[in-house]
Protein backbone atom coordinates (compact mmCIF):
# COMPACT_ATOMS: atom_id res chain seq x y z
CA UNK A 1 0.00 0.00 0.00
CA UNK A 2 1.60 3.32 -1.00
CA UNK A 3 1.81 5.86 1.78
CA UNK A 4 -0.97 8.45 1.62
CA UNK A 5 0.09 10.49 4.62
CA UNK A 6 3.67 11.18 5.66
CA UNK A 7 3.97 12.52 9.21
CA UNK A 8 7.19 14.16 10.42
CA UNK A 9 7.30 13.42 14.10
CA UNK A 10 9.10 14.02 17.36
CA UNK A 11 7.98 12.09 20.45
CA UNK A 12 5.05 12.78 22.73
CA UNK A 13 3.20 15.63 20.92
CA UNK A 14 3.42 13.72 17.65
CA UNK A 15 2.19 10.52 19.27
CA UNK A 16 -0.87 12.26 20.66
CA UNK A 17 -1.64 13.62 17.21
CA UNK A 18 -1.13 10.17 15.64
CA UNK A 19 -3.61 8.65 18.11
CA UNK A 20 -6.21 10.93 16.52
CA UNK A 21 -5.01 10.38 12.97
CA UNK A 22 -5.38 6.57 13.17
CA UNK A 23 -9.02 7.11 14.16
CA UNK A 24 -9.56 9.17 11.01
CA UNK A 25 -7.62 7.16 8.37
CA UNK A 26 -6.38 3.55 8.19
CA UNK A 27 -3.10 3.23 10.12
CA UNK A 28 -1.60 1.44 7.11
CA UNK A 29 -1.96 4.66 5.08
CA UNK A 30 0.47 6.49 7.38
CA UNK A 31 4.27 6.60 7.21
CA UNK A 32 5.97 8.33 10.11
CA UNK A 33 9.40 9.91 9.66
CA UNK A 34 10.85 10.07 13.16
CA UNK A 35 13.47 12.24 14.83
CA UNK A 36 16.62 10.42 15.88
CA UNK A 37 18.55 13.46 17.10
CA UNK A 38 17.52 12.48 20.67
CA UNK A 39 19.09 9.02 20.34
CA UNK A 40 21.95 8.10 22.63
CA UNK A 41 23.82 5.20 24.17
CA UNK A 42 23.26 4.19 27.77
CA UNK A 43 24.39 1.06 29.66
CA UNK A 44 25.79 -0.17 26.34
CA UNK A 45 22.35 0.06 24.71
CA UNK A 46 21.13 2.12 21.76
CA UNK A 47 18.20 4.26 22.86
CA UNK A 48 15.86 5.82 20.26
CA UNK A 49 13.29 7.61 22.43
CA UNK A 50 11.17 9.29 19.75
CA UNK A 51 10.95 6.21 17.53
CA UNK A 52 9.93 4.14 20.55
CA UNK A 53 7.39 6.67 21.80
CA UNK A 54 5.66 6.67 18.41
CA UNK A 55 5.89 2.87 18.08
CA UNK A 56 4.52 2.16 21.56
CA UNK A 57 1.72 4.69 21.02
CA UNK A 58 0.64 3.16 17.72
CA UNK A 59 0.89 -0.33 19.27
CA UNK A 60 -1.38 0.81 22.13
CA UNK A 61 1.43 0.13 24.61
CA UNK A 62 2.40 3.68 25.62
CA UNK A 63 2.11 4.96 29.14
CA UNK A 64 -0.77 7.46 28.91
CA UNK A 65 0.50 9.77 31.69
CA UNK A 66 4.20 9.96 30.93
CA UNK A 67 3.80 9.61 27.17
CA UNK A 68 7.10 7.68 26.92
CA UNK A 69 7.85 4.08 27.88
CA UNK A 70 5.42 1.19 28.28
CA UNK A 71 2.26 1.41 30.41
CA UNK A 72 2.55 -0.50 33.67
CA UNK A 73 6.29 -1.14 33.22
CA UNK A 74 8.45 -1.81 36.25
CA UNK A 75 11.99 -0.60 36.91
CA UNK A 76 13.62 -3.50 38.78
CA UNK A 77 16.53 -3.85 36.37
CA UNK A 78 17.20 -0.10 36.59
CA UNK A 79 17.25 -0.31 40.42
CA UNK A 80 19.96 -2.97 40.23
CA UNK A 81 21.87 -1.12 37.51
CA UNK A 82 21.79 1.90 39.81
CA UNK A 83 23.67 -0.08 42.46
CA UNK A 84 26.46 -0.71 39.97
CA UNK A 85 26.55 2.59 38.11
CA UNK A 86 24.69 5.14 40.27
CA UNK A 87 22.95 6.18 37.06
CA UNK A 88 19.16 6.05 37.24
CA UNK A 89 18.26 9.47 35.86
CA UNK A 90 17.07 7.98 32.56
CA UNK A 91 14.37 5.49 33.39
CA UNK A 92 14.46 2.44 31.19
CA UNK A 93 11.66 0.11 32.23
CA UNK A 94 12.01 -3.67 32.37
CA UNK A 95 9.85 -4.34 29.31
CA UNK A 96 11.26 -1.31 27.48
CA UNK A 97 14.72 -2.82 28.04
CA UNK A 98 13.73 -5.75 25.82
CA UNK A 99 13.28 -3.33 22.91
CA UNK A 100 16.68 -1.82 23.66
CA UNK A 101 18.43 -5.19 23.89
CA UNK A 102 16.87 -6.28 20.60
CA UNK A 103 17.67 -3.00 18.79
CA UNK A 104 21.23 -2.88 20.13
CA UNK A 105 22.02 -6.45 19.17
CA UNK A 106 20.71 -5.98 15.61
CA UNK A 107 22.61 -2.70 15.20
CA UNK A 108 25.78 -4.40 16.45
CA UNK A 109 25.09 -7.14 13.89
CA UNK A 110 25.27 -4.51 11.15
CA UNK A 111 21.59 -3.94 10.42
CA UNK A 112 20.67 -0.31 9.67
CA UNK A 113 18.36 1.51 12.09
CA UNK A 114 15.61 1.64 9.44
CA UNK A 115 15.57 -2.17 9.18
CA UNK A 116 15.73 -2.60 12.96
CA UNK A 117 12.87 -0.14 13.43
CA UNK A 118 10.77 -1.90 10.79
CA UNK A 119 11.26 -5.21 12.61
CA UNK A 120 10.24 -3.73 15.97
CA UNK A 121 7.20 -2.04 14.40
CA UNK A 122 6.11 -5.29 12.70
CA UNK A 123 6.66 -7.38 15.82
CA UNK A 124 4.45 -5.06 17.87
CA UNK A 125 1.67 -5.28 15.28
CA UNK A 126 1.81 -1.63 14.24
CA UNK A 127 0.13 -1.14 10.85
CA UNK A 128 1.80 2.18 10.01
CA UNK A 129 5.36 2.38 8.72
CA UNK A 130 7.91 4.16 10.90
CA UNK A 131 11.14 5.38 9.32
CA UNK A 132 14.04 6.96 11.18
CA UNK A 133 15.02 10.24 9.50
CA UNK A 134 18.44 8.74 8.72
CA UNK A 135 20.38 5.53 9.22
CA UNK A 136 23.45 7.59 10.06
CA UNK A 137 24.12 8.92 13.52
CA UNK A 138 22.83 12.47 14.06
CA UNK A 139 22.97 13.82 17.61
CA UNK A 140 21.43 16.96 19.06
CA UNK A 141 23.78 18.92 21.33
CA UNK A 142 22.77 21.90 23.45
CA UNK A 143 25.14 24.77 24.14
CA UNK A 144 24.51 26.28 27.60
CA UNK A 145 26.45 29.11 29.26
CA UNK A 146 28.44 26.56 31.30
CA UNK A 147 28.88 23.58 29.00
CA UNK A 148 27.79 21.64 25.95
CA UNK A 149 25.28 18.92 26.77
CA UNK A 150 24.02 15.94 24.82
CA UNK A 151 20.27 16.16 24.35
CA UNK A 152 19.09 13.66 27.00
CA UNK A 153 21.44 15.10 29.65
CA UNK A 154 19.99 18.56 28.94
CA UNK A 155 16.38 17.36 28.68
CA UNK A 156 16.03 14.63 31.31
CA UNK A 157 19.00 14.90 33.73
CA UNK A 158 18.97 18.72 33.83
CA UNK A 159 15.18 18.87 33.32
CA UNK A 160 15.56 21.32 30.40
CA UNK A 161 16.41 24.07 32.90
CA UNK A 162 19.69 25.37 31.44
CA UNK A 163 19.72 28.56 29.45
CA UNK A 164 20.26 27.77 25.76
CA UNK A 165 22.93 29.52 23.73
CA UNK A 166 22.84 27.29 20.67
CA UNK A 167 21.81 23.95 19.23
CA UNK A 168 23.79 21.69 16.95
CA UNK A 169 22.77 18.56 15.05
CA UNK A 170 26.11 16.80 14.98
CA UNK A 171 26.47 14.50 11.98
CA UNK A 172 23.52 15.95 10.09
CA UNK A 173 25.64 17.52 7.34
CA UNK A 174 27.02 14.13 6.32
CA UNK A 175 23.83 12.13 6.88
CA UNK A 176 21.52 10.90 4.16
CA UNK A 177 17.79 10.36 4.54
CA UNK A 178 16.90 6.77 5.44
CA UNK A 179 15.54 4.62 2.61
CA UNK A 180 11.98 5.70 1.82
CA UNK A 181 12.08 9.14 3.46
CA UNK A 182 12.41 11.25 0.32
CA UNK A 183 10.16 8.85 -1.58
CA UNK A 184 7.24 9.17 0.87
CA UNK A 185 7.58 12.95 0.95
CA UNK A 186 7.46 13.01 -2.86
CA UNK A 187 4.64 10.50 -3.30
CA UNK A 188 2.32 11.19 -0.33
CA UNK A 189 -1.07 12.82 -0.77
CA UNK A 190 -0.14 15.08 2.12
CA UNK A 191 2.81 15.64 4.40
CA UNK A 192 1.96 16.64 7.97
CA UNK A 193 4.41 18.13 10.47
CA UNK A 194 3.08 16.96 13.82
CA UNK A 195 2.73 19.40 16.74
CA UNK A 196 6.30 18.70 17.85
CA UNK A 197 9.01 21.11 18.93
CA UNK A 198 10.09 22.83 15.65
CA UNK A 199 13.65 23.29 16.91
CA UNK A 200 14.66 20.00 18.53
CA UNK A 201 12.10 17.50 17.23
CA UNK A 202 11.37 18.57 13.64
CA UNK A 203 14.63 20.57 13.34
CA UNK A 204 16.92 17.49 13.18
CA UNK A 205 14.72 15.91 10.47
CA UNK A 206 14.89 19.11 8.40
CA UNK A 207 18.67 19.22 8.94
CA UNK A 208 19.20 15.96 7.06
CA UNK A 209 20.33 17.08 3.60
CA UNK A 210 17.59 16.69 1.02
CA UNK A 211 14.59 16.66 3.37
CA UNK A 212 13.84 20.40 3.31
CA UNK A 213 14.27 20.45 -0.46
CA UNK A 214 11.96 17.43 -0.85
CA UNK A 215 9.30 19.24 1.21
CA UNK A 216 9.61 22.33 -0.98
CA UNK A 217 9.42 20.29 -4.18
CA UNK A 218 6.70 17.75 -3.39
CA UNK A 219 3.37 18.14 -5.11
CA UNK A 220 1.75 16.98 -1.84
CA UNK A 221 0.14 19.57 0.39
CA UNK A 222 2.47 20.24 3.33
CA UNK A 223 0.67 21.07 6.58
CA UNK A 224 1.96 21.74 10.08
CA UNK A 225 0.15 21.85 13.40
CA UNK A 226 1.72 24.47 15.64
CA UNK A 227 2.78 23.20 19.07
CA UNK A 228 2.83 26.79 20.34
CA UNK A 229 -0.53 28.09 21.55
CA UNK A 230 -0.95 31.59 22.94
CA UNK A 231 2.83 31.96 23.04
CA UNK A 232 3.34 28.86 25.16
CA UNK A 233 4.37 25.31 24.33
CA UNK A 234 1.72 22.65 24.92
CA UNK A 235 4.49 20.61 26.53
CA UNK A 236 8.22 20.98 27.07
CA UNK A 237 10.68 23.79 26.41
CA UNK A 238 9.74 24.73 22.80
CA UNK A 239 8.71 28.32 23.58
CA UNK A 240 11.84 29.09 25.62
CA UNK A 241 14.02 27.47 22.98
CA UNK A 242 12.47 29.46 20.16
CA UNK A 243 13.00 32.71 22.05
CA UNK A 244 16.57 31.81 22.99
CA UNK A 245 17.37 31.19 19.35
CA UNK A 246 15.84 34.46 18.16
CA UNK A 247 12.46 33.20 16.97
CA UNK A 248 9.13 34.62 18.09
CA UNK A 249 7.45 32.01 20.31
CA UNK A 250 4.11 31.98 18.54
CA UNK A 251 2.31 30.27 15.69
CA UNK A 252 3.74 33.05 13.50
CA UNK A 253 7.26 32.11 14.64
CA UNK A 254 6.52 28.47 13.74
CA UNK A 255 5.22 29.52 10.30
CA UNK A 256 8.41 31.52 9.69
CA UNK A 257 10.60 28.49 10.48
CA UNK A 258 8.66 26.37 7.96
CA UNK A 259 7.77 29.08 5.42
CA UNK A 260 10.00 27.83 2.59
CA UNK A 261 7.92 24.65 2.18
CA UNK A 262 4.70 25.08 4.17
CA UNK A 263 1.30 25.25 2.43
CA UNK A 264 -0.97 25.39 5.47
CA UNK A 265 -0.59 25.99 9.20
CA UNK A 266 -3.18 24.68 11.64
CA UNK A 267 -3.38 26.97 14.62
CA UNK A 268 -5.50 27.35 17.72
CA UNK A 269 -8.57 29.54 18.18
CA UNK A 270 -6.60 31.50 20.78
CA UNK A 271 -4.21 32.62 18.02
CA UNK A 272 -6.80 33.58 15.41
CA UNK A 273 -5.46 37.17 15.44
CA UNK A 274 -2.16 35.89 13.96
CA UNK A 275 -3.77 34.63 10.75
CA UNK A 276 -3.23 37.81 8.64
CA UNK A 277 0.52 37.88 9.44
CA UNK A 278 0.86 34.15 8.70
CA UNK A 279 -1.07 34.46 5.43
CA UNK A 280 1.25 37.35 4.49
CA UNK A 281 4.07 34.79 4.45
CA UNK A 282 2.16 32.90 1.74
CA UNK A 283 0.98 30.21 4.18
CA UNK A 284 -2.73 29.34 4.36
CA UNK A 285 -4.23 29.07 7.83
CA UNK A 286 -6.85 26.86 9.41
CA UNK A 287 -8.06 27.83 12.86
CA UNK A 288 -9.41 25.11 15.14
CA UNK A 289 -9.11 23.77 18.68
CA UNK A 290 -5.62 22.25 18.74
CA UNK A 291 -5.53 21.27 22.43
CA UNK A 292 -5.52 17.46 22.44
CA UNK A 293 -7.06 16.97 25.87
CA UNK A 294 -8.86 13.70 25.05
CA UNK A 295 -9.20 11.18 22.26
CA UNK A 296 -12.20 12.94 20.69
CA UNK A 297 -10.19 16.19 20.47
CA UNK A 298 -7.21 14.35 18.98
CA UNK A 299 -9.46 12.88 16.33
CA UNK A 300 -11.15 16.18 15.52
CA UNK A 301 -7.76 17.89 15.19
CA UNK A 302 -6.65 15.11 12.81
CA UNK A 303 -9.86 15.54 10.79
CA UNK A 304 -9.31 19.31 10.59
CA UNK A 305 -5.80 18.69 9.23
CA UNK A 306 -7.12 16.16 6.69
CA UNK A 307 -9.73 18.64 5.55
CA UNK A 308 -7.07 21.34 5.24
CA UNK A 309 -4.93 19.19 2.93
CA UNK A 310 -7.79 17.71 0.88
CA UNK A 311 -7.89 18.97 -2.68
N1 LIG B 1 11.83 11.28 29.65
C1 LIG B 1 11.99 11.75 30.90
O1 LIG B 1 11.65 12.89 31.16
N2 LIG B 1 12.55 10.94 31.89
C2 LIG B 1 12.94 9.66 31.65
O2 LIG B 1 13.45 8.99 32.55
C3 LIG B 1 12.73 9.15 30.32
C4 LIG B 1 13.05 7.84 30.01
C5 LIG B 1 12.77 7.35 28.73
C6 LIG B 1 13.00 6.02 28.42
C7 LIG B 1 12.73 5.52 27.16
C8 LIG B 1 12.22 6.37 26.18
O3 LIG B 1 11.95 5.88 24.96
C9 LIG B 1 11.96 7.70 26.47
C10 LIG B 1 12.21 8.21 27.74
N3 LIG B 1 11.97 9.54 28.07
C11 LIG B 1 12.18 10.00 29.33
C12 LIG B 1 11.44 10.46 27.06
C13 LIG B 1 12.52 11.17 26.23
O4 LIG B 1 13.64 11.53 26.92
C14 LIG B 1 12.01 12.49 25.63
O5 LIG B 1 10.64 12.65 25.73
C15 LIG B 1 12.31 12.63 24.19
O6 LIG B 1 13.61 12.35 23.84
C16 LIG B 1 11.92 14.03 23.66
O7 LIG B 1 11.03 13.80 22.65
Coordinates of C-alpha atoms and ligand atoms in Angstrom, one line a residue:
X1 CA 0.0 0.0 0.0
X2 CA 1.6 3.3 -1.0
X3 CA 1.8 5.9 1.8
X4 CA -1.0 8.4 1.6
X5 CA 0.1 10.5 4.6
X6 CA 3.7 11.2 5.7
X7 CA 4.0 12.5 9.2
X8 CA 7.2 14.2 10.4
X9 CA 7.3 13.4 14.1
X10 CA 9.1 14.0 17.4
X11 CA 8.0 12.1 20.4
X12 CA 5.1 12.8 22.7
X13 CA 3.2 15.6 20.9
X14 CA 3.4 13.7 17.7
X15 CA 2.2 10.5 19.3
X16 CA -0.9 12.3 20.7
X17 CA -1.6 13.6 17.2
X18 CA -1.1 10.2 15.6
X19 CA -3.6 8.7 18.1
X20 CA -6.2 10.9 16.5
X21 CA -5.0 10.4 13.0
X22 CA -5.4 6.6 13.2
X23 CA -9.0 7.1 14.2
X24 CA -9.6 9.2 11.0
X25 CA -7.6 7.2 8.4
X26 CA -6.4 3.6 8.2
X27 CA -3.1 3.2 10.1
X28 CA -1.6 1.4 7.1
X29 CA -2.0 4.7 5.1
X30 CA 0.5 6.5 7.4
X31 CA 4.3 6.6 7.2
X32 CA 6.0 8.3 10.1
X33 CA 9.4 9.9 9.7
X34 CA 10.9 10.1 13.2
X35 CA 13.5 12.2 14.8
X36 CA 16.6 10.4 15.9
X37 CA 18.5 13.5 17.1
X38 CA 17.5 12.5 20.7
X39 CA 19.1 9.0 20.3
X40 CA 21.9 8.1 22.6
X41 CA 23.8 5.2 24.2
X42 CA 23.3 4.2 27.8
X43 CA 24.4 1.1 29.7
X44 CA 25.8 -0.2 26.3
X45 CA 22.3 0.1 24.7
X46 CA 21.1 2.1 21.8
X47 CA 18.2 4.3 22.9
X48 CA 15.9 5.8 20.3
X49 CA 13.3 7.6 22.4
X50 CA 11.2 9.3 19.7
X51 CA 10.9 6.2 17.5
X52 CA 9.9 4.1 20.6
X53 CA 7.4 6.7 21.8
X54 CA 5.7 6.7 18.4
X55 CA 5.9 2.9 18.1
X56 CA 4.5 2.2 21.6
X57 CA 1.7 4.7 21.0
X58 CA 0.6 3.2 17.7
X59 CA 0.9 -0.3 19.3
X60 CA -1.4 0.8 22.1
X61 CA 1.4 0.1 24.6
X62 CA 2.4 3.7 25.6
X63 CA 2.1 5.0 29.1
X64 CA -0.8 7.5 28.9
X65 CA 0.5 9.8 31.7
X66 CA 4.2 10.0 30.9
X67 CA 3.8 9.6 27.2
X68 CA 7.1 7.7 26.9
X69 CA 7.8 4.1 27.9
X70 CA 5.4 1.2 28.3
X71 CA 2.3 1.4 30.4
X72 CA 2.6 -0.5 33.7
X73 CA 6.3 -1.1 33.2
X74 CA 8.4 -1.8 36.3
X75 CA 12.0 -0.6 36.9
X76 CA 13.6 -3.5 38.8
X77 CA 16.5 -3.9 36.4
X78 CA 17.2 -0.1 36.6
X79 CA 17.3 -0.3 40.4
X80 CA 20.0 -3.0 40.2
X81 CA 21.9 -1.1 37.5
X82 CA 21.8 1.9 39.8
X83 CA 23.7 -0.1 42.5
X84 CA 26.5 -0.7 40.0
X85 CA 26.6 2.6 38.1
X86 CA 24.7 5.1 40.3
X87 CA 22.9 6.2 37.1
X88 CA 19.2 6.1 37.2
X89 CA 18.3 9.5 35.9
X90 CA 17.1 8.0 32.6
X91 CA 14.4 5.5 33.4
X92 CA 14.5 2.4 31.2
X93 CA 11.7 0.1 32.2
X94 CA 12.0 -3.7 32.4
X95 CA 9.9 -4.3 29.3
X96 CA 11.3 -1.3 27.5
X97 CA 14.7 -2.8 28.0
X98 CA 13.7 -5.8 25.8
X99 CA 13.3 -3.3 22.9
X100 CA 16.7 -1.8 23.7
X101 CA 18.4 -5.2 23.9
X102 CA 16.9 -6.3 20.6
X103 CA 17.7 -3.0 18.8
X104 CA 21.2 -2.9 20.1
X105 CA 22.0 -6.5 19.2
X106 CA 20.7 -6.0 15.6
X107 CA 22.6 -2.7 15.2
X108 CA 25.8 -4.4 16.4
X109 CA 25.1 -7.1 13.9
X110 CA 25.3 -4.5 11.1
X111 CA 21.6 -3.9 10.4
X112 CA 20.7 -0.3 9.7
X113 CA 18.4 1.5 12.1
X114 CA 15.6 1.6 9.4
X115 CA 15.6 -2.2 9.2
X116 CA 15.7 -2.6 13.0
X117 CA 12.9 -0.1 13.4
X118 CA 10.8 -1.9 10.8
X119 CA 11.3 -5.2 12.6
X120 CA 10.2 -3.7 16.0
X121 CA 7.2 -2.0 14.4
X122 CA 6.1 -5.3 12.7
X123 CA 6.7 -7.4 15.8
X124 CA 4.5 -5.1 17.9
X125 CA 1.7 -5.3 15.3
X126 CA 1.8 -1.6 14.2
X127 CA 0.1 -1.1 10.9
X128 CA 1.8 2.2 10.0
X129 CA 5.4 2.4 8.7
X130 CA 7.9 4.2 10.9
X131 CA 11.1 5.4 9.3
X132 CA 14.0 7.0 11.2
X133 CA 15.0 10.2 9.5
X134 CA 18.4 8.7 8.7
X135 CA 20.4 5.5 9.2
X136 CA 23.4 7.6 10.1
X137 CA 24.1 8.9 13.5
X138 CA 22.8 12.5 14.1
X139 CA 23.0 13.8 17.6
X140 CA 21.4 17.0 19.1
X141 CA 23.8 18.9 21.3
X142 CA 22.8 21.9 23.4
X143 CA 25.1 24.8 24.1
X144 CA 24.5 26.3 27.6
X145 CA 26.5 29.1 29.3
X146 CA 28.4 26.6 31.3
X147 CA 28.9 23.6 29.0
X148 CA 27.8 21.6 25.9
X149 CA 25.3 18.9 26.8
X150 CA 24.0 15.9 24.8
X151 CA 20.3 16.2 24.4
X152 CA 19.1 13.7 27.0
X153 CA 21.4 15.1 29.6
X154 CA 20.0 18.6 28.9
X155 CA 16.4 17.4 28.7
X156 CA 16.0 14.6 31.3
X157 CA 19.0 14.9 33.7
X158 CA 19.0 18.7 33.8
X159 CA 15.2 18.9 33.3
X160 CA 15.6 21.3 30.4
X161 CA 16.4 24.1 32.9
X162 CA 19.7 25.4 31.4
X163 CA 19.7 28.6 29.4
X164 CA 20.3 27.8 25.8
X165 CA 22.9 29.5 23.7
X166 CA 22.8 27.3 20.7
X167 CA 21.8 23.9 19.2
X168 CA 23.8 21.7 16.9
X169 CA 22.8 18.6 15.1
X170 CA 26.1 16.8 15.0
X171 CA 26.5 14.5 12.0
X172 CA 23.5 16.0 10.1
X173 CA 25.6 17.5 7.3
X174 CA 27.0 14.1 6.3
X175 CA 23.8 12.1 6.9
X176 CA 21.5 10.9 4.2
X177 CA 17.8 10.4 4.5
X178 CA 16.9 6.8 5.4
X179 CA 15.5 4.6 2.6
X180 CA 12.0 5.7 1.8
X181 CA 12.1 9.1 3.5
X182 CA 12.4 11.3 0.3
X183 CA 10.2 8.9 -1.6
X184 CA 7.2 9.2 0.9
X185 CA 7.6 13.0 0.9
X186 CA 7.5 13.0 -2.9
X187 CA 4.6 10.5 -3.3
X188 CA 2.3 11.2 -0.3
X189 CA -1.1 12.8 -0.8
X190 CA -0.1 15.1 2.1
X191 CA 2.8 15.6 4.4
X192 CA 2.0 16.6 8.0
X193 CA 4.4 18.1 10.5
X194 CA 3.1 17.0 13.8
X195 CA 2.7 19.4 16.7
X196 CA 6.3 18.7 17.8
X197 CA 9.0 21.1 18.9
X198 CA 10.1 22.8 15.6
X199 CA 13.7 23.3 16.9
X200 CA 14.7 20.0 18.5
X201 CA 12.1 17.5 17.2
X202 CA 11.4 18.6 13.6
X203 CA 14.6 20.6 13.3
X204 CA 16.9 17.5 13.2
X205 CA 14.7 15.9 10.5
X206 CA 14.9 19.1 8.4
X207 CA 18.7 19.2 8.9
X208 CA 19.2 16.0 7.1
X209 CA 20.3 17.1 3.6
X210 CA 17.6 16.7 1.0
X211 CA 14.6 16.7 3.4
X212 CA 13.8 20.4 3.3
X213 CA 14.3 20.4 -0.5
X214 CA 12.0 17.4 -0.9
X215 CA 9.3 19.2 1.2
X216 CA 9.6 22.3 -1.0
X217 CA 9.4 20.3 -4.2
X218 CA 6.7 17.7 -3.4
X219 CA 3.4 18.1 -5.1
X220 CA 1.7 17.0 -1.8
X221 CA 0.1 19.6 0.4
X222 CA 2.5 20.2 3.3
X223 CA 0.7 21.1 6.6
X224 CA 2.0 21.7 10.1
X225 CA 0.2 21.9 13.4
X226 CA 1.7 24.5 15.6
X227 CA 2.8 23.2 19.1
X228 CA 2.8 26.8 20.3
X229 CA -0.5 28.1 21.5
X230 CA -1.0 31.6 22.9
X231 CA 2.8 32.0 23.0
X232 CA 3.3 28.9 25.2
X233 CA 4.4 25.3 24.3
X234 CA 1.7 22.7 24.9
X235 CA 4.5 20.6 26.5
X236 CA 8.2 21.0 27.1
X237 CA 10.7 23.8 26.4
X238 CA 9.7 24.7 22.8
X239 CA 8.7 28.3 23.6
X240 CA 11.8 29.1 25.6
X241 CA 14.0 27.5 23.0
X242 CA 12.5 29.5 20.2
X243 CA 13.0 32.7 22.1
X244 CA 16.6 31.8 23.0
X245 CA 17.4 31.2 19.3
X246 CA 15.8 34.5 18.2
X247 CA 12.5 33.2 17.0
X248 CA 9.1 34.6 18.1
X249 CA 7.5 32.0 20.3
X250 CA 4.1 32.0 18.5
X251 CA 2.3 30.3 15.7
X252 CA 3.7 33.0 13.5
X253 CA 7.3 32.1 14.6
X254 CA 6.5 28.5 13.7
X255 CA 5.2 29.5 10.3
X256 CA 8.4 31.5 9.7
X257 CA 10.6 28.5 10.5
X258 CA 8.7 26.4 8.0
X259 CA 7.8 29.1 5.4
X260 CA 10.0 27.8 2.6
X261 CA 7.9 24.7 2.2
X262 CA 4.7 25.1 4.2
X263 CA 1.3 25.2 2.4
X264 CA -1.0 25.4 5.5
X265 CA -0.6 26.0 9.2
X266 CA -3.2 24.7 11.6
X267 CA -3.4 27.0 14.6
X268 CA -5.5 27.4 17.7
X269 CA -8.6 29.5 18.2
X270 CA -6.6 31.5 20.8
X271 CA -4.2 32.6 18.0
X272 CA -6.8 33.6 15.4
X273 CA -5.5 37.2 15.4
X274 CA -2.2 35.9 14.0
X275 CA -3.8 34.6 10.8
X276 CA -3.2 37.8 8.6
X277 CA 0.5 37.9 9.4
X278 CA 0.9 34.2 8.7
X279 CA -1.1 34.5 5.4
X280 CA 1.3 37.3 4.5
X281 CA 4.1 34.8 4.5
X282 CA 2.2 32.9 1.7
X283 CA 1.0 30.2 4.2
X284 CA -2.7 29.3 4.4
X285 CA -4.2 29.1 7.8
X286 CA -6.8 26.9 9.4
X287 CA -8.1 27.8 12.9
X288 CA -9.4 25.1 15.1
X289 CA -9.1 23.8 18.7
X290 CA -5.6 22.3 18.7
X291 CA -5.5 21.3 22.4
X292 CA -5.5 17.5 22.4
X293 CA -7.1 17.0 25.9
X294 CA -8.9 13.7 25.1
X295 CA -9.2 11.2 22.3
X296 CA -12.2 12.9 20.7
X297 CA -10.2 16.2 20.5
X298 CA -7.2 14.4 19.0
X299 CA -9.5 12.9 16.3
X300 CA -11.2 16.2 15.5
X301 CA -7.8 17.9 15.2
X302 CA -6.7 15.1 12.8
X303 CA -9.9 15.5 10.8
X304 CA -9.3 19.3 10.6
X305 CA -5.8 18.7 9.2
X306 CA -7.1 16.2 6.7
X307 CA -9.7 18.6 5.6
X308 CA -7.1 21.3 5.2
X309 CA -4.9 19.2 2.9
X310 CA -7.8 17.7 0.9
X311 CA -7.9 19.0 -2.7
Ligands
LIG1 N1 11.8 11.3 29.7 C1 12.0 11.7 30.9 O1 11.6 12.9 31.2 N2 12.5 10.9 31.9 C2 12.9 9.7 31.7 O2 13.4 9.0 32.6 C3 12.7 9.2 30.3 C4 13.1 7.8 30.0 C5 12.8 7.4 28.7 C6 13.0 6.0 28.4 C7 12.7 5.5 27.2 C8 12.2 6.4 26.2 O3 12.0 5.9 25.0 C9 12.0 7.7 26.5 C10 12.2 8.2 27.7 N3 12.0 9.5 28.1 C11 12.2 10.0 29.3 C12 11.4 10.5 27.1 C13 12.5 11.2 26.2 O4 13.6 11.5 26.9 C14 12.0 12.5 25.6 O5 10.6 12.7 25.7 C15 12.3 12.6 24.2 O6 13.6 12.4 23.8 C16 11.9 14.0 23.7 O7 11.0 13.8 22.6

